[in-house]
Tab-separated table of C-alpha atoms and ligand atoms in Angstrom:
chain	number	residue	atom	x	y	z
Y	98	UNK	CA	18.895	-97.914	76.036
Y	99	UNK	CA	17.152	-100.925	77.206
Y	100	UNK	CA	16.941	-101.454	81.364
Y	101	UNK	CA	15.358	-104.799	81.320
Y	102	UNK	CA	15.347	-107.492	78.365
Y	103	UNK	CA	12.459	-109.632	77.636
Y	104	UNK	CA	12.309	-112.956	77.379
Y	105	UNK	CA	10.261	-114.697	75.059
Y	106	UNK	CA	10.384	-118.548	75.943
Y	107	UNK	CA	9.035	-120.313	72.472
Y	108	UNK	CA	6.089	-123.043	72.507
Y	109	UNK	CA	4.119	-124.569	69.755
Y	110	UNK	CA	0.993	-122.303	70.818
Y	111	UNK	CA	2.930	-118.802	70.967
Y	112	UNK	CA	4.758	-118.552	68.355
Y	113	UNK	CA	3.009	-116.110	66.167
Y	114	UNK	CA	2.151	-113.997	69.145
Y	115	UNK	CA	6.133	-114.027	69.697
Y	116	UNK	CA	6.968	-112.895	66.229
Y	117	UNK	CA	3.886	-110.411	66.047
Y	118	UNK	CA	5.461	-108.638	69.523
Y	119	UNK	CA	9.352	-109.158	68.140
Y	120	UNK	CA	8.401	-107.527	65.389
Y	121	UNK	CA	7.043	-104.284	66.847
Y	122	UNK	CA	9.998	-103.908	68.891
Y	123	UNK	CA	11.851	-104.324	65.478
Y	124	UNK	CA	9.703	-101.625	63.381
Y	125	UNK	CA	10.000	-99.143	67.026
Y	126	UNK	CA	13.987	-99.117	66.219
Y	127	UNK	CA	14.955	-101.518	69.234
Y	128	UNK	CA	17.108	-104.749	69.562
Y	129	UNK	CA	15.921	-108.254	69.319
Y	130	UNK	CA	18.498	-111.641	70.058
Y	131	UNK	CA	16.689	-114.284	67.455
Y	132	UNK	CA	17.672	-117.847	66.602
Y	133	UNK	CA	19.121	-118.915	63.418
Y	134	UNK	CA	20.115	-122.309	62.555
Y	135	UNK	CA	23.642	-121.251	63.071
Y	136	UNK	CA	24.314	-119.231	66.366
Y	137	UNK	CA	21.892	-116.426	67.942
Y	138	UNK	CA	22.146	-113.341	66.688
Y	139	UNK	CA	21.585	-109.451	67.404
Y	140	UNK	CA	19.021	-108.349	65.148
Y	141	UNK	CA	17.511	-104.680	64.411
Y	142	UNK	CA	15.988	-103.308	61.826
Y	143	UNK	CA	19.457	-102.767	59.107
Y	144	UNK	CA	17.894	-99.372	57.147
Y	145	UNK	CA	17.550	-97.716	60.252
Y	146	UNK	CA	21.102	-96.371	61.310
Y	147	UNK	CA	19.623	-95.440	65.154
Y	148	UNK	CA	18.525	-98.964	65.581
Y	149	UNK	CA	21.849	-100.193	64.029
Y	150	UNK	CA	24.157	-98.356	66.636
Y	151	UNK	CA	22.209	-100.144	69.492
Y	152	UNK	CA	23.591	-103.101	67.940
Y	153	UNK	CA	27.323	-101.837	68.348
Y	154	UNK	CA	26.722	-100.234	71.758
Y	155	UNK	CA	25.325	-103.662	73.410
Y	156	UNK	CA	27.787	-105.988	71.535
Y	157	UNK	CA	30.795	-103.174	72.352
Y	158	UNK	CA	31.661	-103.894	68.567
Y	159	UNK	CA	34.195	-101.606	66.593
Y	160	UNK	CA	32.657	-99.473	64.549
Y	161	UNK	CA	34.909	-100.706	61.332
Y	162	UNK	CA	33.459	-104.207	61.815
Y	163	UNK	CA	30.324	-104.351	59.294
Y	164	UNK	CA	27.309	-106.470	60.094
Y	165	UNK	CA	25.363	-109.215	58.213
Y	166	UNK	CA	22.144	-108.183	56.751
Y	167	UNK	CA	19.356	-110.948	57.115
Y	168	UNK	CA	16.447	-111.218	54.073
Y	169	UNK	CA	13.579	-113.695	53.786
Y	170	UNK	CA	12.705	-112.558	49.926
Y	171	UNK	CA	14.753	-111.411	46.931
Y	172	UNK	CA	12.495	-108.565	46.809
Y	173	UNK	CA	14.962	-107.621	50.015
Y	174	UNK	CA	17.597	-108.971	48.622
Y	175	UNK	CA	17.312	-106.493	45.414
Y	176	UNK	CA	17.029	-103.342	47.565
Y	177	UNK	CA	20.303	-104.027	49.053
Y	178	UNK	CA	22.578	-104.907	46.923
Y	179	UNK	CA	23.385	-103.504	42.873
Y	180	UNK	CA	24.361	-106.432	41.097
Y	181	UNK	CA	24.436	-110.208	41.359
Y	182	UNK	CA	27.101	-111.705	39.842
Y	183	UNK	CA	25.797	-115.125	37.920
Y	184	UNK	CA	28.184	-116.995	39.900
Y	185	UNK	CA	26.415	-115.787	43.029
Y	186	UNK	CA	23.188	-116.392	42.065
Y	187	UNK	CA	24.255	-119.791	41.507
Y	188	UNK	CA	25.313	-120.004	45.059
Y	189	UNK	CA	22.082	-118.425	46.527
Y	190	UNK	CA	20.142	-120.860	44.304
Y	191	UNK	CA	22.008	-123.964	45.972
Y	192	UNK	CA	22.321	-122.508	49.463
Y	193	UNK	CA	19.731	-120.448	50.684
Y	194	UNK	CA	17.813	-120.508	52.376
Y	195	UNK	CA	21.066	-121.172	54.808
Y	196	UNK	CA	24.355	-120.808	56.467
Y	197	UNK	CA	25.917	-118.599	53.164
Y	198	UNK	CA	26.557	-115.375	53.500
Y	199	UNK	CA	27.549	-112.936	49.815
Y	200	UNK	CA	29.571	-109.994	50.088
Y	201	UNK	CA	28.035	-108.054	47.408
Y	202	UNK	CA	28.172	-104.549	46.074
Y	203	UNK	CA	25.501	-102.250	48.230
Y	204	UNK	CA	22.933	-99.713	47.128
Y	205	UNK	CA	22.749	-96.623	48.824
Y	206	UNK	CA	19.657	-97.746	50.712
Y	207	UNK	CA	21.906	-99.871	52.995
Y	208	UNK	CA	23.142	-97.216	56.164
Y	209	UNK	CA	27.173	-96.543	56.189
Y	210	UNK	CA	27.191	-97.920	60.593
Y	211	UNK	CA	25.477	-101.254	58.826
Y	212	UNK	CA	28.761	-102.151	56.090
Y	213	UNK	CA	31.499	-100.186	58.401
Y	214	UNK	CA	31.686	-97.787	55.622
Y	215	UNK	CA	32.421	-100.399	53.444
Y	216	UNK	CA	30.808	-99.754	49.491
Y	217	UNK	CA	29.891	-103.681	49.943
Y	218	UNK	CA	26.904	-105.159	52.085
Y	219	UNK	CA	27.291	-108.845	53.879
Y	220	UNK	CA	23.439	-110.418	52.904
Y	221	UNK	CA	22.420	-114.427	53.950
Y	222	UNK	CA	18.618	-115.689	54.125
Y	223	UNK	CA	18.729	-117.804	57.387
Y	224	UNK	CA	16.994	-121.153	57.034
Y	225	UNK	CA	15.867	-120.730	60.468
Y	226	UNK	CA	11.784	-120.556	60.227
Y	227	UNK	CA	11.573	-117.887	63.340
Y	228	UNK	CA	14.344	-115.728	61.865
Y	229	UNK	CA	12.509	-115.962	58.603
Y	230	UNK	CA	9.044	-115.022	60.038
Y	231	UNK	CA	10.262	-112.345	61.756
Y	232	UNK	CA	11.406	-110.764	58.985
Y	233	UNK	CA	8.541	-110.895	57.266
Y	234	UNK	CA	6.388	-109.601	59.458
Y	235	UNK	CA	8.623	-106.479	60.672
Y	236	UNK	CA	9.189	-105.421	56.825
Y	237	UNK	CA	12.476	-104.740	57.421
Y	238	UNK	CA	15.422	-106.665	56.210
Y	239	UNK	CA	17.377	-107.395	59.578
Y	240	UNK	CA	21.105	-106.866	60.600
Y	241	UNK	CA	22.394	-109.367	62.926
Y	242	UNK	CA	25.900	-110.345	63.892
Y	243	UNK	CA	26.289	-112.614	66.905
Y	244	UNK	CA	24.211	-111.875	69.715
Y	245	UNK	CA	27.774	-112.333	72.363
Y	246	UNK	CA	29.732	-108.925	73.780
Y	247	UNK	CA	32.617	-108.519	70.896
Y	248	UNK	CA	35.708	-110.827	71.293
Y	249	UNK	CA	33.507	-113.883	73.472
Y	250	UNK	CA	32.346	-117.336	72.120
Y	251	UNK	CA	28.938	-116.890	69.939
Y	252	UNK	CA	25.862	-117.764	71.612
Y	253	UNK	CA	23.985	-121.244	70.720
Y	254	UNK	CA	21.467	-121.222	74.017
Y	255	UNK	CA	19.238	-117.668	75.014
Y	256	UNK	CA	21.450	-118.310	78.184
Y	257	UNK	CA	24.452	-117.269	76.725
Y	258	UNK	CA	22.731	-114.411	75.069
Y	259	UNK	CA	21.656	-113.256	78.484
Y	260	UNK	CA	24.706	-113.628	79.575
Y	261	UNK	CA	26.398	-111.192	77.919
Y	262	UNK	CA	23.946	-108.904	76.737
Y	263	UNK	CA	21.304	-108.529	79.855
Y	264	UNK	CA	19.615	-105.261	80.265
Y	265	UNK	CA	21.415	-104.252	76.943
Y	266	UNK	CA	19.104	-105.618	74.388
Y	267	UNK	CA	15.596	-104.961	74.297
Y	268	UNK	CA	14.115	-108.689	73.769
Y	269	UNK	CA	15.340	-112.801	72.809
Y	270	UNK	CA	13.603	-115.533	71.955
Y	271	UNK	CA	14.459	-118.387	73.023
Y	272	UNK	CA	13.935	-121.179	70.819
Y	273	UNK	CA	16.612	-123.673	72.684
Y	274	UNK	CA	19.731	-124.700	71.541
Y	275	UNK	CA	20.726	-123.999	67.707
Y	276	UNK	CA	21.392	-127.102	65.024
Y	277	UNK	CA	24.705	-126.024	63.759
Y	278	UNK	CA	26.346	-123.827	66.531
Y	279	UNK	CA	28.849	-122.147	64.230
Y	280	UNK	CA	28.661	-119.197	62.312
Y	281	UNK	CA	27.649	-119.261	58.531
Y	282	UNK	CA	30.566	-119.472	55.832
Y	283	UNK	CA	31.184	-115.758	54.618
Y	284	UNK	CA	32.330	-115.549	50.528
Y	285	UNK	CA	33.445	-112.451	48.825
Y	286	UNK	CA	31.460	-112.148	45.620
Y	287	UNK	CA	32.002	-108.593	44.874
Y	288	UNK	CA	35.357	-108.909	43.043
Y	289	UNK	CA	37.070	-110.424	40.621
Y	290	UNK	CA	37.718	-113.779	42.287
Y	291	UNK	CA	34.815	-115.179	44.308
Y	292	UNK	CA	37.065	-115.337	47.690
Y	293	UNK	CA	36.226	-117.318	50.422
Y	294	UNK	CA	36.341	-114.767	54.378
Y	295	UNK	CA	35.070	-117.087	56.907
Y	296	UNK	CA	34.909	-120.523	56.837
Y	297	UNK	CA	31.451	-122.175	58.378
Y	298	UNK	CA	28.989	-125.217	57.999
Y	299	UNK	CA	29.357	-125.122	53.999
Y	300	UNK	CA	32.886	-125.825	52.863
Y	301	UNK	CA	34.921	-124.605	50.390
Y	302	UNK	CA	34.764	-127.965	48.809
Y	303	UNK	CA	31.226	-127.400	48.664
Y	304	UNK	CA	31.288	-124.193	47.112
Y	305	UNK	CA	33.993	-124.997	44.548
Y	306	UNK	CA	31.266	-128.417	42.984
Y	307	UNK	CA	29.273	-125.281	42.354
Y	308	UNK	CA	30.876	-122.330	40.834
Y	309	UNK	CA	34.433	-123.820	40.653
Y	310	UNK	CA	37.638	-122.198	41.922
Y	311	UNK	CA	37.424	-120.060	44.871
Y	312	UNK	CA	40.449	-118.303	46.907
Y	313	UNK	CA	40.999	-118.668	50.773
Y	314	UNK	CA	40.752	-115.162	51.474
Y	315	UNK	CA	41.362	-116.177	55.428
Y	316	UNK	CA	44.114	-117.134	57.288
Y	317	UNK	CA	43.075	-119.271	61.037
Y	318	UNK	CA	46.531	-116.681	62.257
Y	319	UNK	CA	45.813	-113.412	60.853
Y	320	UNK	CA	46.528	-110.545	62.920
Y	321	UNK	CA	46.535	-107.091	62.244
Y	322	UNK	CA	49.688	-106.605	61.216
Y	323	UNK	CA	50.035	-109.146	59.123
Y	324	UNK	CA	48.022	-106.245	56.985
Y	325	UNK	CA	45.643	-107.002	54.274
Y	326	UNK	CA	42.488	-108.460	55.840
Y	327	UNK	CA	39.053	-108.697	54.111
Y	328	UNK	CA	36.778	-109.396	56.481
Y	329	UNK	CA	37.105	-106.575	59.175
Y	330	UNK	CA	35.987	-108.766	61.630
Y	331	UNK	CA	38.496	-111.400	61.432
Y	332	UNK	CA	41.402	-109.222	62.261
Y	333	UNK	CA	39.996	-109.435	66.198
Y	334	UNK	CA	40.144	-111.299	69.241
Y	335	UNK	CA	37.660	-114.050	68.626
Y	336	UNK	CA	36.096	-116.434	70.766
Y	337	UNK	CA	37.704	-115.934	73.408
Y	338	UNK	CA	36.765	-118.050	76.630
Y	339	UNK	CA	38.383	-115.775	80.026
Y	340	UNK	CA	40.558	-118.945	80.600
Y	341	UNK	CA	43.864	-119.547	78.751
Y	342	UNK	CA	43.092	-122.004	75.679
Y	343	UNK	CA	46.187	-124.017	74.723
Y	344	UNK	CA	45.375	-125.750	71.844
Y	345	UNK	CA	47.187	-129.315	70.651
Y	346	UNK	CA	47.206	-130.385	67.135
Y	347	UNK	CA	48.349	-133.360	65.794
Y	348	UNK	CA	47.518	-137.074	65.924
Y	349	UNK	CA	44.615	-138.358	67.497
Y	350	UNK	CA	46.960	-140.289	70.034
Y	351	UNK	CA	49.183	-137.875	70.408
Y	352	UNK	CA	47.372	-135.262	71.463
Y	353	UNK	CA	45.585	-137.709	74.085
Y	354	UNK	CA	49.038	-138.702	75.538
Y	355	UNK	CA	49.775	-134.913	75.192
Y	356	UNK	CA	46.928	-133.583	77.560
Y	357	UNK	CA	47.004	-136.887	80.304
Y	358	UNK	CA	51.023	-134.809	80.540
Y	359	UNK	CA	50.159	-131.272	80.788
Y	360	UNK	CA	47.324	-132.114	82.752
Y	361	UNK	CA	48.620	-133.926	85.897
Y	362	UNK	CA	51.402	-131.564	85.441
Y	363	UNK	CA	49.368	-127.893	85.605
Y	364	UNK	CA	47.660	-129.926	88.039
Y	365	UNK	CA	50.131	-130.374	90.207
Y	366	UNK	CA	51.314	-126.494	90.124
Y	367	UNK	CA	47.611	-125.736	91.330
Y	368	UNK	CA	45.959	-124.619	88.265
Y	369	UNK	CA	42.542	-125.338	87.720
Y	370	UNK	CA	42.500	-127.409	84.005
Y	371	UNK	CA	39.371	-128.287	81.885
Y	372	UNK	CA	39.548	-130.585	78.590
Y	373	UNK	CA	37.727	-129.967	75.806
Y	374	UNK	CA	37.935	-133.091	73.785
Y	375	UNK	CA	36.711	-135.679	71.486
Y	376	UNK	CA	37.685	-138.942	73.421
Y	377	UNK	CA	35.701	-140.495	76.392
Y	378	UNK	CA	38.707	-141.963	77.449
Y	379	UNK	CA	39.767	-139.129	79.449
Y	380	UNK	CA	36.399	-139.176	81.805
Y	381	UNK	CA	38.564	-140.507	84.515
Y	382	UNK	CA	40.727	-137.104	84.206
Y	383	UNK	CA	38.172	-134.597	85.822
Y	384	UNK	CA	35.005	-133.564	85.865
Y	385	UNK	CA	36.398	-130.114	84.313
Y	386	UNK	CA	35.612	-131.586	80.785
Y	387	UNK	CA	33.485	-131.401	77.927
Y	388	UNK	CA	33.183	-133.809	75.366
Y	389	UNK	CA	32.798	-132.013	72.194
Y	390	UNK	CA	32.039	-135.181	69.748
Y	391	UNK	CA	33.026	-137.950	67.827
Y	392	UNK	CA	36.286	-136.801	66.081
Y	393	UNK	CA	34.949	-138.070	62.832
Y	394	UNK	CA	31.861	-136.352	63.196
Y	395	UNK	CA	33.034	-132.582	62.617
Y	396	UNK	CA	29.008	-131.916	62.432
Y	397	UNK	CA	28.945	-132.815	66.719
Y	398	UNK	CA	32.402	-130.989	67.324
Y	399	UNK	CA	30.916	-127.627	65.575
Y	400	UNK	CA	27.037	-127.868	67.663
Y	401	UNK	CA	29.368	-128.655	70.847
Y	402	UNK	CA	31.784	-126.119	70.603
Y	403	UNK	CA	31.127	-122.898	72.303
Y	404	UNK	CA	28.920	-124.157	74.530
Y	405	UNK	CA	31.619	-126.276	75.884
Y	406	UNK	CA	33.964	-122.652	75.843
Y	407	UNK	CA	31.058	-121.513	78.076
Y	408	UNK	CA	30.383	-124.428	79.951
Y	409	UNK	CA	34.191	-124.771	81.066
Y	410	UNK	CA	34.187	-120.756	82.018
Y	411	UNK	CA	31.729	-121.142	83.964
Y	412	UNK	CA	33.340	-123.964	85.854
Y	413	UNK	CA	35.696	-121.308	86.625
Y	414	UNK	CA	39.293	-123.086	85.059
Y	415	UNK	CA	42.064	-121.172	84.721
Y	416	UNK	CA	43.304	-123.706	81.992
Y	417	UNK	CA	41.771	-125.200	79.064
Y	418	UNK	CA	43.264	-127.575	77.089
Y	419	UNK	CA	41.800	-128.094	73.564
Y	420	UNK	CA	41.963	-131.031	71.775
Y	421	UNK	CA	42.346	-130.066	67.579
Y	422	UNK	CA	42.571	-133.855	66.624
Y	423	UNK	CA	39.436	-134.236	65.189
Y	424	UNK	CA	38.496	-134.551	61.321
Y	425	UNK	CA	38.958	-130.775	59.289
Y	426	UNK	CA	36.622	-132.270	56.570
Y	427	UNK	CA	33.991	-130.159	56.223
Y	428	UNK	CA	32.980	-128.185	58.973
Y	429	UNK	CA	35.534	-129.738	60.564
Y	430	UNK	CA	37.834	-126.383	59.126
Y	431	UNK	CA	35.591	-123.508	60.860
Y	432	UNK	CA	35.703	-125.504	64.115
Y	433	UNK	CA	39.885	-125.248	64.057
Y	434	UNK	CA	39.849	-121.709	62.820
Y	435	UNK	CA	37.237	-120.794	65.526
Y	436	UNK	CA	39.873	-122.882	67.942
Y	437	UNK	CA	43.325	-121.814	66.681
Y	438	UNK	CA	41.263	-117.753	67.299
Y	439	UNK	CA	40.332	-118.551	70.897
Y	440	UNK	CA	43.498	-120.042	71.761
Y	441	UNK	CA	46.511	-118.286	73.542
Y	442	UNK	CA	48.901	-121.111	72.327
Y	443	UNK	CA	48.825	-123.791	69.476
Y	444	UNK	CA	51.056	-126.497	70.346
Y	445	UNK	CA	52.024	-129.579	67.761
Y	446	UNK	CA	52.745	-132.595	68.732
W	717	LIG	O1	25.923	-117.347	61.109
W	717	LIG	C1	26.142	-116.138	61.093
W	717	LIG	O2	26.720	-115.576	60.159
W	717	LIG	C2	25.655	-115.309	62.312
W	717	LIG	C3	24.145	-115.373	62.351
W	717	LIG	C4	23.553	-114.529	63.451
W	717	LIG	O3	23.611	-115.030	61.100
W	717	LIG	N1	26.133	-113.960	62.222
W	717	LIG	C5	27.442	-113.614	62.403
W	717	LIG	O4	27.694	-112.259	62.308
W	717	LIG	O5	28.315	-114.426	62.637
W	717	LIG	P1	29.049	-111.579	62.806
W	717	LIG	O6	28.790	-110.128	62.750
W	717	LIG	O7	29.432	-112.128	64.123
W	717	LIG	O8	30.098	-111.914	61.702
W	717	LIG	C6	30.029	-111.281	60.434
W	717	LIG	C7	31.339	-111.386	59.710
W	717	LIG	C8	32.395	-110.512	60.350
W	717	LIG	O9	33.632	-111.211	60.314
W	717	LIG	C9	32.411	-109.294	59.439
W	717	LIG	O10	33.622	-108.607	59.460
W	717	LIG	C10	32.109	-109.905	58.087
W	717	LIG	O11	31.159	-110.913	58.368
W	717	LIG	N2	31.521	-108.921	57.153
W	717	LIG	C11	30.326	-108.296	57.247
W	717	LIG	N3	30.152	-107.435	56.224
W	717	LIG	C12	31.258	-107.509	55.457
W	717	LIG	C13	31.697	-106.864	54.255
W	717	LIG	N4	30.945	-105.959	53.642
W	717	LIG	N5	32.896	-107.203	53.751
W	717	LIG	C14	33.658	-108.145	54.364
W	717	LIG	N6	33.316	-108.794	55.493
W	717	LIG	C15	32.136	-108.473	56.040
W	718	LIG	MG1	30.455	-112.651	65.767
């Protein structure tokens, strides 16, 4: 396993030198934290079941969770998978390059660690132009789930990445923040039913104008026992910032009156409370806060989000409250299923 991890700091003059040395680590079987416009993520080479498992040992992922496969060409994208569905086409014709990823059936070429076993392969062509290069240049088509340790918030910054995954991982590039900051939207296109697994950045709304009806196949709650879950990642922890996230849903006003309370109150029993909220009024709280965004502009709440779970962790609070006021158009929905799987409480008011 890797003892030190290398960090490669992109400028406009080194890029391709980046990607050229990325990719040999890549094609040698080793680990490489890459950009994409959604969150950083864990990359190694996805036919290559050695390189895969150093995946799982630095994230400390269960082996039943399968991985996303990353393509730049549907060349790749035909060696993976056995059929595409029209309907899916359709979708990777409107939204790829992007934040989409199809559950499709596999070909045998794809390694059993890579799909958890599954007869189904997870495959999205990230828009991001460093993701894409390096995929091109390695050959290889790339799995990558988040680039955190299993159960924390995704990484948006190289920070994070080295955060967690230090002297784990053989290389990251860092390329500065990401644009959209949560993951991509994950849709079951192997079945009957096109079924919607994760929501992300493109909505179901969005999905629907193109090949019409599509199930929720998610719930923001699920647990395991609740049994039948899809996705084998969404059955886990998520999220999770080491402080205890209450979350409060309801109005906008509400929920503002609701955290000045709890606030002075924990407050006053000696806890250490951050906010996480999408009002400037409460500036005059604490400097424990993070302002996530407009709460009509889902778009800032999402590019905000766990970097503010970060940011208030590393404050060191024992408390955060959340506010889940803000608009669930769009986006708007992954941001309150990421919340409602970080938090330890949901409280209406
Ligand atoms: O935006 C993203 O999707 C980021 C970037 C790096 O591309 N990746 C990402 O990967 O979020 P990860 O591993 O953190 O999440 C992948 C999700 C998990 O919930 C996993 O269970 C699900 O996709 N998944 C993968 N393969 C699957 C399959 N064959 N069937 C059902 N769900 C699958
Ligand atoms: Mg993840």
């Amino acid at each position: 396993m890797s003892t030190r991890t290398k960090v490669f700091k992109v400028t406009p003059t080194n890029l391709s030198e980046v990607i050229r040395e990325c990719a040999e680590i890549i094609q040698r079987g080793g680990t490489v934290a890459i950009p994409t416009e959604t969150v950083y993520g864990l990359a190694a080479n996805a036919l290559d079941p050695i390189a895969v498992n150093r995946i799982f040992h630095a994230k400390g992922r269960p082996a039943d969770n399968p991985l996303i496969v990353h393509v730049a060409s549907a060349e790749q994208l035909e060696q993976l998978v056995s059929e595409i569905p029209p309907k899916a086409l359709s979708l990777i014709e409107t939204f790829w390059p992007g934040p989409l990823t199809l559950i499709l059936k596999r070909t045998r070429i794809v390694p059993d660690i890579t799909t958890g076993g599954l007869n189904t392969v997870a495959v999205r062509m990230p828009a991001d132009i460093i993701a894409q290069e390096l995929i091109r240049l390695s050959g290889k088509p790339l799995a990558a789930p988040s680039a955190n340790i299993s159960g924390r918030p995704s990484p948006t910054t190289a920070f994070h990445v080295l955060h967690d995954l230090e002297g784990k991982i053989d290389a990251v590039i860092d390329a500065g923040n990401t644009c959209i900051g949560v993951e991509s939207t994950v849709i079951d296109m192997s079945g009957e039913k096109p079924a919607v697994l994760r929501p992300g950045y493109i909505s179901a709304t969005q999905i629907e104008e193109v090949i019409g009806e599509a199930e929720i196949g998610y719930s923001d709650h699920v647990t395991e026992a609740e049994g039948i879950v899809r996705s084998p990642g969404m059955k886990y922890t998520h999220y999770s910032p080491s402080a205890t996230l209450l979350l409060l849903e309801g109005s906008h006003d509400l929920v503002l009156n609701k955290i000045r309370e709890m606030y002075a109150d924990f407050t006053c029993r000696g806890a250490r409370v951050g906010l996480l909220v999408t009002s400037s009024d409460l500036f005059s709280l604490t400097n424990d806060m993070v302002y996530l965004g407009r709460k009509d502009e889902p778009e800032e709440v999402a590019r905000n989000l766990f970097l503010g779970l970060r940011s208030l962790d590393e404050k060191g609070v024992n408390i955060i409250l959340a506010d889940g006021s803000f608009t669930q158009e769009g986006v708007g929905a992954a941001v309150m299923n990421r919340l409602r799987k970080a938090s330890e409480m949901i409280i209406k008011v």
